[in-house]
Coordinates of N, CA and C in Angstrom, one line a residue:
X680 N 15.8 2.9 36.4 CA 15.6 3.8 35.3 C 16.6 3.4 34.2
X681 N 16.1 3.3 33.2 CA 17.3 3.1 31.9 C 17.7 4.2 31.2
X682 N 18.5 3.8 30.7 CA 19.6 4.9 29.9 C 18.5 5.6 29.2
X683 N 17.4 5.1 28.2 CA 16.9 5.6 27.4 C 15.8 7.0 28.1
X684 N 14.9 6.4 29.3 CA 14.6 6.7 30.2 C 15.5 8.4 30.5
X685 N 16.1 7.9 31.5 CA 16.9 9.1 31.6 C 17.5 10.1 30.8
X686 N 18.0 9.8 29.2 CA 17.7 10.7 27.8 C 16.1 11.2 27.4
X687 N 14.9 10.7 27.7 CA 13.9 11.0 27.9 C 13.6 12.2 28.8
X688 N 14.2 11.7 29.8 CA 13.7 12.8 31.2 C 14.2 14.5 30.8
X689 N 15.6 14.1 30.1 CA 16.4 15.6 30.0 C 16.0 16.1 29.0
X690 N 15.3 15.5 27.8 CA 15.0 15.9 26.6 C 16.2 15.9 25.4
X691 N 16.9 14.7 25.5 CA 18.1 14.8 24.8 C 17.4 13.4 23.5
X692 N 18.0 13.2 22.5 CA 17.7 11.7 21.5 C 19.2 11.0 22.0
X693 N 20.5 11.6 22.3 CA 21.6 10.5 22.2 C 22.5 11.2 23.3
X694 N 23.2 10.3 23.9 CA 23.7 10.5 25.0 C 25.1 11.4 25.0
X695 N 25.5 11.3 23.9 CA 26.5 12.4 24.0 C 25.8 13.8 24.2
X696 N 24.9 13.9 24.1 CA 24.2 15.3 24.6 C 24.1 15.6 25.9
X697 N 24.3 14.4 26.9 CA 23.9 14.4 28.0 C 24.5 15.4 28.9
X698 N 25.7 15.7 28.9 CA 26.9 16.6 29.6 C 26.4 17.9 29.7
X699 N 26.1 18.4 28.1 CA 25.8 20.0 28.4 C 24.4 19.8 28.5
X700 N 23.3 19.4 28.5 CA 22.1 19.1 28.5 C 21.9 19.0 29.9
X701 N 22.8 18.6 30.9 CA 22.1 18.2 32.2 C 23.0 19.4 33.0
X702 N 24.0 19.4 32.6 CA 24.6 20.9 33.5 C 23.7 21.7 32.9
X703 N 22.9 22.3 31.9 CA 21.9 23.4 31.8 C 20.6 23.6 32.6
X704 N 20.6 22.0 33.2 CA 19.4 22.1 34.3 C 20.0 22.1 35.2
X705 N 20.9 21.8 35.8 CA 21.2 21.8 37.1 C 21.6 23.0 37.5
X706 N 22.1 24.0 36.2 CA 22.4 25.5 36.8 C 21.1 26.1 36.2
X707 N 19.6 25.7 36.0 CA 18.6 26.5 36.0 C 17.7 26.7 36.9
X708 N 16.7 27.7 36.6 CA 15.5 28.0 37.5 C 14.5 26.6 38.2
X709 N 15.0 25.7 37.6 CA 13.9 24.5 37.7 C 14.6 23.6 37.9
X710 N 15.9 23.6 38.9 CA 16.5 22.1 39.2 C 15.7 21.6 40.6
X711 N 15.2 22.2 41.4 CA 14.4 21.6 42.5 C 13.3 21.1 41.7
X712 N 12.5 21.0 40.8 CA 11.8 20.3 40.3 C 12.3 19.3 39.6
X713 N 13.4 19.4 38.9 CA 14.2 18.4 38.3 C 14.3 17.3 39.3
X714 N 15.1 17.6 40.0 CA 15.3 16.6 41.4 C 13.6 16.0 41.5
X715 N 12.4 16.8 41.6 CA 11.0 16.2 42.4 C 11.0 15.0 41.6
X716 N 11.3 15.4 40.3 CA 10.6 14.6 38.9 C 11.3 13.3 39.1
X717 N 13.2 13.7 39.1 CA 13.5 12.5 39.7 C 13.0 11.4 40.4
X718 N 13.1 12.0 41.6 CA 12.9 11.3 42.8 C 11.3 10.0 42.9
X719 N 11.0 10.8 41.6 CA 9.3 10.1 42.0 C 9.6 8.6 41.0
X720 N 11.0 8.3 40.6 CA 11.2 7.6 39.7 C 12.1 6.0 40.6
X721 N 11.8 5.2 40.4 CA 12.3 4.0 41.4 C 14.1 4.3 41.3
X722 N 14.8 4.8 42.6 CA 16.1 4.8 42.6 C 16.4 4.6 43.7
X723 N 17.9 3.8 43.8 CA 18.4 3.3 45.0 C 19.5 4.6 45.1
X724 N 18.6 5.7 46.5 CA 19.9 7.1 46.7 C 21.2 6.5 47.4
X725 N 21.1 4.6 47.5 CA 22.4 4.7 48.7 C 23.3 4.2 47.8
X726 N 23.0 4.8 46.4 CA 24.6 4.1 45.3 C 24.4 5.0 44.4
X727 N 25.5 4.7 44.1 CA 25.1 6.1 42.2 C 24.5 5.2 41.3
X728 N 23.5 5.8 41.0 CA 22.5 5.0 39.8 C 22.9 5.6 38.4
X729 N 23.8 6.5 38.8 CA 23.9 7.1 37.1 C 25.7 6.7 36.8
X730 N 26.2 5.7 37.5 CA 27.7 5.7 37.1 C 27.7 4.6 35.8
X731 N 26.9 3.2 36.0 CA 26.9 2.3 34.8 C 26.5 3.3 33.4
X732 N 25.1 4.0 33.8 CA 24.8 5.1 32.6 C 26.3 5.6 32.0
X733 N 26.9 6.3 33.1 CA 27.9 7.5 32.8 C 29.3 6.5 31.9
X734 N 29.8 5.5 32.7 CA 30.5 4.8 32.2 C 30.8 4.3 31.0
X735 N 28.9 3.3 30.4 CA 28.9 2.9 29.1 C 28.6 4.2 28.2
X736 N 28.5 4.9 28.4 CA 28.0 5.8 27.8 C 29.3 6.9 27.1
X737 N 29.9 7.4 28.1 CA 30.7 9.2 28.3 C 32.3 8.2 28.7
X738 N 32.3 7.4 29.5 CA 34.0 6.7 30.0 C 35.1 6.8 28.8
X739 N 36.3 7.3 29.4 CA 37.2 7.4 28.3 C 37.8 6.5 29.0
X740 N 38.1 5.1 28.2 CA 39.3 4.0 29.2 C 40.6 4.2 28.5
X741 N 40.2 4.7 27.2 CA 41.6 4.6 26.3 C 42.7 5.7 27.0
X742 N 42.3 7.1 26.8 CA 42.8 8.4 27.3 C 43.2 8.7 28.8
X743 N 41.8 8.6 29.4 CA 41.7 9.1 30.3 C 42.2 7.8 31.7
X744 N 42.3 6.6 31.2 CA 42.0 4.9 31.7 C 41.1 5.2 33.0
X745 N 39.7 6.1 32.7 CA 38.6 5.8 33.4 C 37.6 4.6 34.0
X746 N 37.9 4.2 34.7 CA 36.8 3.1 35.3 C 36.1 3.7 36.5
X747 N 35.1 3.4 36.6 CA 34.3 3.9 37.7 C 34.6 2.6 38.8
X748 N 34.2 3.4 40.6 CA 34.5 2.6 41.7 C 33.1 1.6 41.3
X749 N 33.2 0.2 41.9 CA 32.0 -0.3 41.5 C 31.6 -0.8 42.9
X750 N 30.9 -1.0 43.6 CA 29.7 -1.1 44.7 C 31.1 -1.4 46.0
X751 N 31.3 -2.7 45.7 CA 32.1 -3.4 46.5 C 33.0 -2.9 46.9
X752 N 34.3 -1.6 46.0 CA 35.2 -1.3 46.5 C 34.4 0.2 47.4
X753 N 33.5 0.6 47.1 CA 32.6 1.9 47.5 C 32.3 1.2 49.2
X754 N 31.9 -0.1 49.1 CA 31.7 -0.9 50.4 C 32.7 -1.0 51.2
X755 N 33.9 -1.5 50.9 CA 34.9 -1.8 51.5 C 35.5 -0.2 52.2
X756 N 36.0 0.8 51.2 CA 36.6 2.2 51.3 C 35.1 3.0 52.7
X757 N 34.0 2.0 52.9 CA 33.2 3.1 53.8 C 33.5 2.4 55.1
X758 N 33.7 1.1 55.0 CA 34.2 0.6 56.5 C 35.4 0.8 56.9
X759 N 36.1 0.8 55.7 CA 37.9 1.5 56.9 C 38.1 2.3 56.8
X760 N 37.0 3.9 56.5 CA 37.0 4.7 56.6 C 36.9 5.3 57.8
X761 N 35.6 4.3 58.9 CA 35.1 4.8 60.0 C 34.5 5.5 60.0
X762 N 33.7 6.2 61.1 CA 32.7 7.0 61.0 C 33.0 8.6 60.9
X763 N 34.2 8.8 60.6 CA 34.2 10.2 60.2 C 33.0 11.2 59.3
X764 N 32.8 12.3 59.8 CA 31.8 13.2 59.1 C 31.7 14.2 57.9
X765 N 32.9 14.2 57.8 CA 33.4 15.1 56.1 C 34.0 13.8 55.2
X766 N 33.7 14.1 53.8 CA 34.4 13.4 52.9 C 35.1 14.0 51.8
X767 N 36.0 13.4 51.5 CA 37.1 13.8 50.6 C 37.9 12.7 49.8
X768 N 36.8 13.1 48.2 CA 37.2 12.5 47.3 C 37.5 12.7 46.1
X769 N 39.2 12.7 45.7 CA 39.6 12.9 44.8 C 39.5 12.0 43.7
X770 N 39.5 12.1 42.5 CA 39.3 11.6 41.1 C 37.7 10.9 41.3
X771 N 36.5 12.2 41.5 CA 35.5 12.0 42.1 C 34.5 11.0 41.2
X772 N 34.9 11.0 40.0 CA 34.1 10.7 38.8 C 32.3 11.1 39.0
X773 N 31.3 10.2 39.2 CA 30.5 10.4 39.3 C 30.0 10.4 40.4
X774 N 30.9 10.5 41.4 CA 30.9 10.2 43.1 C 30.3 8.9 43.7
X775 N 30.3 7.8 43.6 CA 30.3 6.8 43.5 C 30.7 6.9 45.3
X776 N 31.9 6.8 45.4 CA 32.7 6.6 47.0 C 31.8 7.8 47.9
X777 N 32.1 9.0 47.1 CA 31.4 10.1 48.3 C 29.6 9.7 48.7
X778 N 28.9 8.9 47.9 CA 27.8 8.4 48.4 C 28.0 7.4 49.2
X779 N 28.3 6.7 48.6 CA 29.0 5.1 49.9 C 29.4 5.7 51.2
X780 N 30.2 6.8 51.4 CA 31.2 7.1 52.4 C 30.1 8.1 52.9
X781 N 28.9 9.0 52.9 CA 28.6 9.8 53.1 C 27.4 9.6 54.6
X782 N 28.1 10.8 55.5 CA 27.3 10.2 56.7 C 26.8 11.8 57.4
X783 N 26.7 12.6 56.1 CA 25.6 14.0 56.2 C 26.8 15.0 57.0
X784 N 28.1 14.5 56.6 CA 29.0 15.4 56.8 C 29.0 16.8 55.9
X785 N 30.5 17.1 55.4 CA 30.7 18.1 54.5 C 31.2 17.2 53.4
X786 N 30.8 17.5 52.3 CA 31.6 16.5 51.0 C 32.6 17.5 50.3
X787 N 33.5 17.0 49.7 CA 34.7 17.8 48.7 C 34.9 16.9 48.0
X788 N 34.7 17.1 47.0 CA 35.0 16.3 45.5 C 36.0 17.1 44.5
X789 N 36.4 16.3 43.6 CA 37.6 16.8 42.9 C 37.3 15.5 41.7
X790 N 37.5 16.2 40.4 CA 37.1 15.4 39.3 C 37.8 16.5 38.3
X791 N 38.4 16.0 37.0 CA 39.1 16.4 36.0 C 38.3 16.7 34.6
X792 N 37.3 15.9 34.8 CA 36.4 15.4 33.4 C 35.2 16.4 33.6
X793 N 34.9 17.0 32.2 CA 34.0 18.2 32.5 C 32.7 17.4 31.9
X794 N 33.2 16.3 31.8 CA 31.4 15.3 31.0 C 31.3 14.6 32.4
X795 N 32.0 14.2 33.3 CA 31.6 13.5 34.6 C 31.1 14.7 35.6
X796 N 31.7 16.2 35.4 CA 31.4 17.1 36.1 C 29.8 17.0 36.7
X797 N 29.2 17.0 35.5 CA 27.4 17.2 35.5 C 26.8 16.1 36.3
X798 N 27.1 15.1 36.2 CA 26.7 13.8 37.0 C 27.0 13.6 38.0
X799 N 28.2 14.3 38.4 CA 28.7 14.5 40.1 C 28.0 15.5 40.7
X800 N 27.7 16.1 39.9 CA 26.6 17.3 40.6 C 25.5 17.2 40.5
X801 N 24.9 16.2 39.9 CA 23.3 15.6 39.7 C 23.4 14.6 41.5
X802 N 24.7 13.7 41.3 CA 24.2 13.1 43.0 C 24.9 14.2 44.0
X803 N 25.2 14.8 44.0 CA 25.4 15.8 45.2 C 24.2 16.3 45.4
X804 N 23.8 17.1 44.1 CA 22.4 18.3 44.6 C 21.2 16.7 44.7
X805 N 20.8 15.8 44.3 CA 19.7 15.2 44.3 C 19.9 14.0 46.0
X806 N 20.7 14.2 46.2 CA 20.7 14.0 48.1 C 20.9 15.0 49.1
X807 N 20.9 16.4 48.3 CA 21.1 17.3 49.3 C 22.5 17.4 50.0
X808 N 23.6 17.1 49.3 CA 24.7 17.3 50.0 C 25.2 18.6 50.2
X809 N 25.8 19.1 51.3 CA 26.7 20.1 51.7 C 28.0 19.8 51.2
X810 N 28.7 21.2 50.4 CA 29.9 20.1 49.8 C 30.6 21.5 48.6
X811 N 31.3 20.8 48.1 CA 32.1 21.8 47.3 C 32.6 20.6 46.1
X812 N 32.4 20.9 44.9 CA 33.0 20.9 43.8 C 33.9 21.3 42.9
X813 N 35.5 20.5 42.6 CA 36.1 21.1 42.4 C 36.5 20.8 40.8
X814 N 36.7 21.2 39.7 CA 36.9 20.5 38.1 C 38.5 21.1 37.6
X815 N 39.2 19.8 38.3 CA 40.3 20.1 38.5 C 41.3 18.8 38.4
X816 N 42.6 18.9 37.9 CA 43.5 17.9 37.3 C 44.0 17.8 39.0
X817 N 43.6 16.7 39.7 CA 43.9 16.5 41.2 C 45.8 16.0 41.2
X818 N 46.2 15.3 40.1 CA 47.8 14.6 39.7 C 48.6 15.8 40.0
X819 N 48.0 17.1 39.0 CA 49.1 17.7 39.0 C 48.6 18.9 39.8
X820 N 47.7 19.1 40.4 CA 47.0 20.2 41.2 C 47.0 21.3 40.8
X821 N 47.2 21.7 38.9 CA 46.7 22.7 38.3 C 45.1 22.5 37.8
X822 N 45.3 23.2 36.8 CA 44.1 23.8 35.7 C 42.9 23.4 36.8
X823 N 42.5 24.2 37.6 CA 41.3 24.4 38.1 C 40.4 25.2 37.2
X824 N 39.5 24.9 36.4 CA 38.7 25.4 35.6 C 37.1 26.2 36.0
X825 N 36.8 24.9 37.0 CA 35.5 25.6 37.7 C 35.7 25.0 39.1
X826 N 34.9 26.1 40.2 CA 34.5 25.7 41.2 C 33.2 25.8 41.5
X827 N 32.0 24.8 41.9 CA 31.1 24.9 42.2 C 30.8 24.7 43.6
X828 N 29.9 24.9 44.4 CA 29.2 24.8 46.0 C 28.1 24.5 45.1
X829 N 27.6 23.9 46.1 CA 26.6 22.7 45.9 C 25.8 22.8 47.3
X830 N 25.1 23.1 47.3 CA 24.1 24.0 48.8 C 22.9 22.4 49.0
X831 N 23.0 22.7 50.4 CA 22.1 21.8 51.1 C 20.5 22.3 50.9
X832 N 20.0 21.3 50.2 CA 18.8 21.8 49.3 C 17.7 21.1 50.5
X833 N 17.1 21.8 51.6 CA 16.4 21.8 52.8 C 15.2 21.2 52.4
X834 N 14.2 21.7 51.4 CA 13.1 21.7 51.2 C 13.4 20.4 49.8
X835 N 14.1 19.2 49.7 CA 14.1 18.3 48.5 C 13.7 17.1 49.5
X836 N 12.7 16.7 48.5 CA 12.2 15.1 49.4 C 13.1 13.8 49.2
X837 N 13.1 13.1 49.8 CA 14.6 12.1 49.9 C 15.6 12.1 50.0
X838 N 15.9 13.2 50.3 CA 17.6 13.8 50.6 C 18.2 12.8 51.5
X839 N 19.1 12.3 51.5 CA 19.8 11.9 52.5 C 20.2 12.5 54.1

């Protein structure tokens, strides 16, 4: 799916819209359909398909020195992980690692960025993770702003 694609899907023209545009669906009456519509669309659920999106798009390298994890270190961080069944990932960005690392345990994420917030919670809810969301400065372990739970969505097809 391409960038343009996926500005399509949400009803947005430019991607800076994307942030509050996609957290409006994910906290509405119609995100289990969101997810169907998804799903019916060619995606690989064993990677984040929306991190290059999120990156070229929303990444602050300057400010923030944002870089997303990219496949390989997501690869490496799931094998000397071991097979443990909860995950716990701080500076979650788009969750990238907690998909790699995910083995239908409990997930905890922790992310700072309220434009990465929506995207972390687009792959949590659209594989059905059990898990907790935290939008929160993990360095200095203040300004917790939001907390979301993120519920194991039973009835979503392709869930992990």
């Amino acid at each position: 799916m391409t960038n343009e694609d996926f500005n399509d899907l949400i009803g947005i023209k430019e991607s800076y819209e994307m942030p509050e545009k996609l957290m409006e669906i994910l906290t509405g009456e119609n995100v289990i359909d969101f997810y169907e519509e998804l799903l019916t669309r060619d995606l690989d659920l064993s990677k984040d398909v929306m991190r290059d999106y999120f990156q070229a798009e929303h990444g602050d390298r300057g400010k923030l020195k944002q870089d997303y994890t990219p496949d390989c270190v997501c690869e490496l961080v799931r094998r000397l992980s071991g097979d443990g069944k909860d995950v716990l990932d701080v500076c979650a960005g788009t969750g990238a690692l907690s998909i790699a690392c995910s083995t239908g345990g409990f997930h905890r994420a922790e992310e700072v960025s309220t434009r990465a917030l929506p995207v972390l919670l687009l792959n949590f809810g659209i594989r059905g993770y059990r898990g907790e969301v935290a939008l929160r400065d993990v360095l200095t372990g203040g300004g917790m702003k939001k907390f979301t739970r993120c519920s194991h969505a039973e009835n979503l097809p392709g869930r992990c």
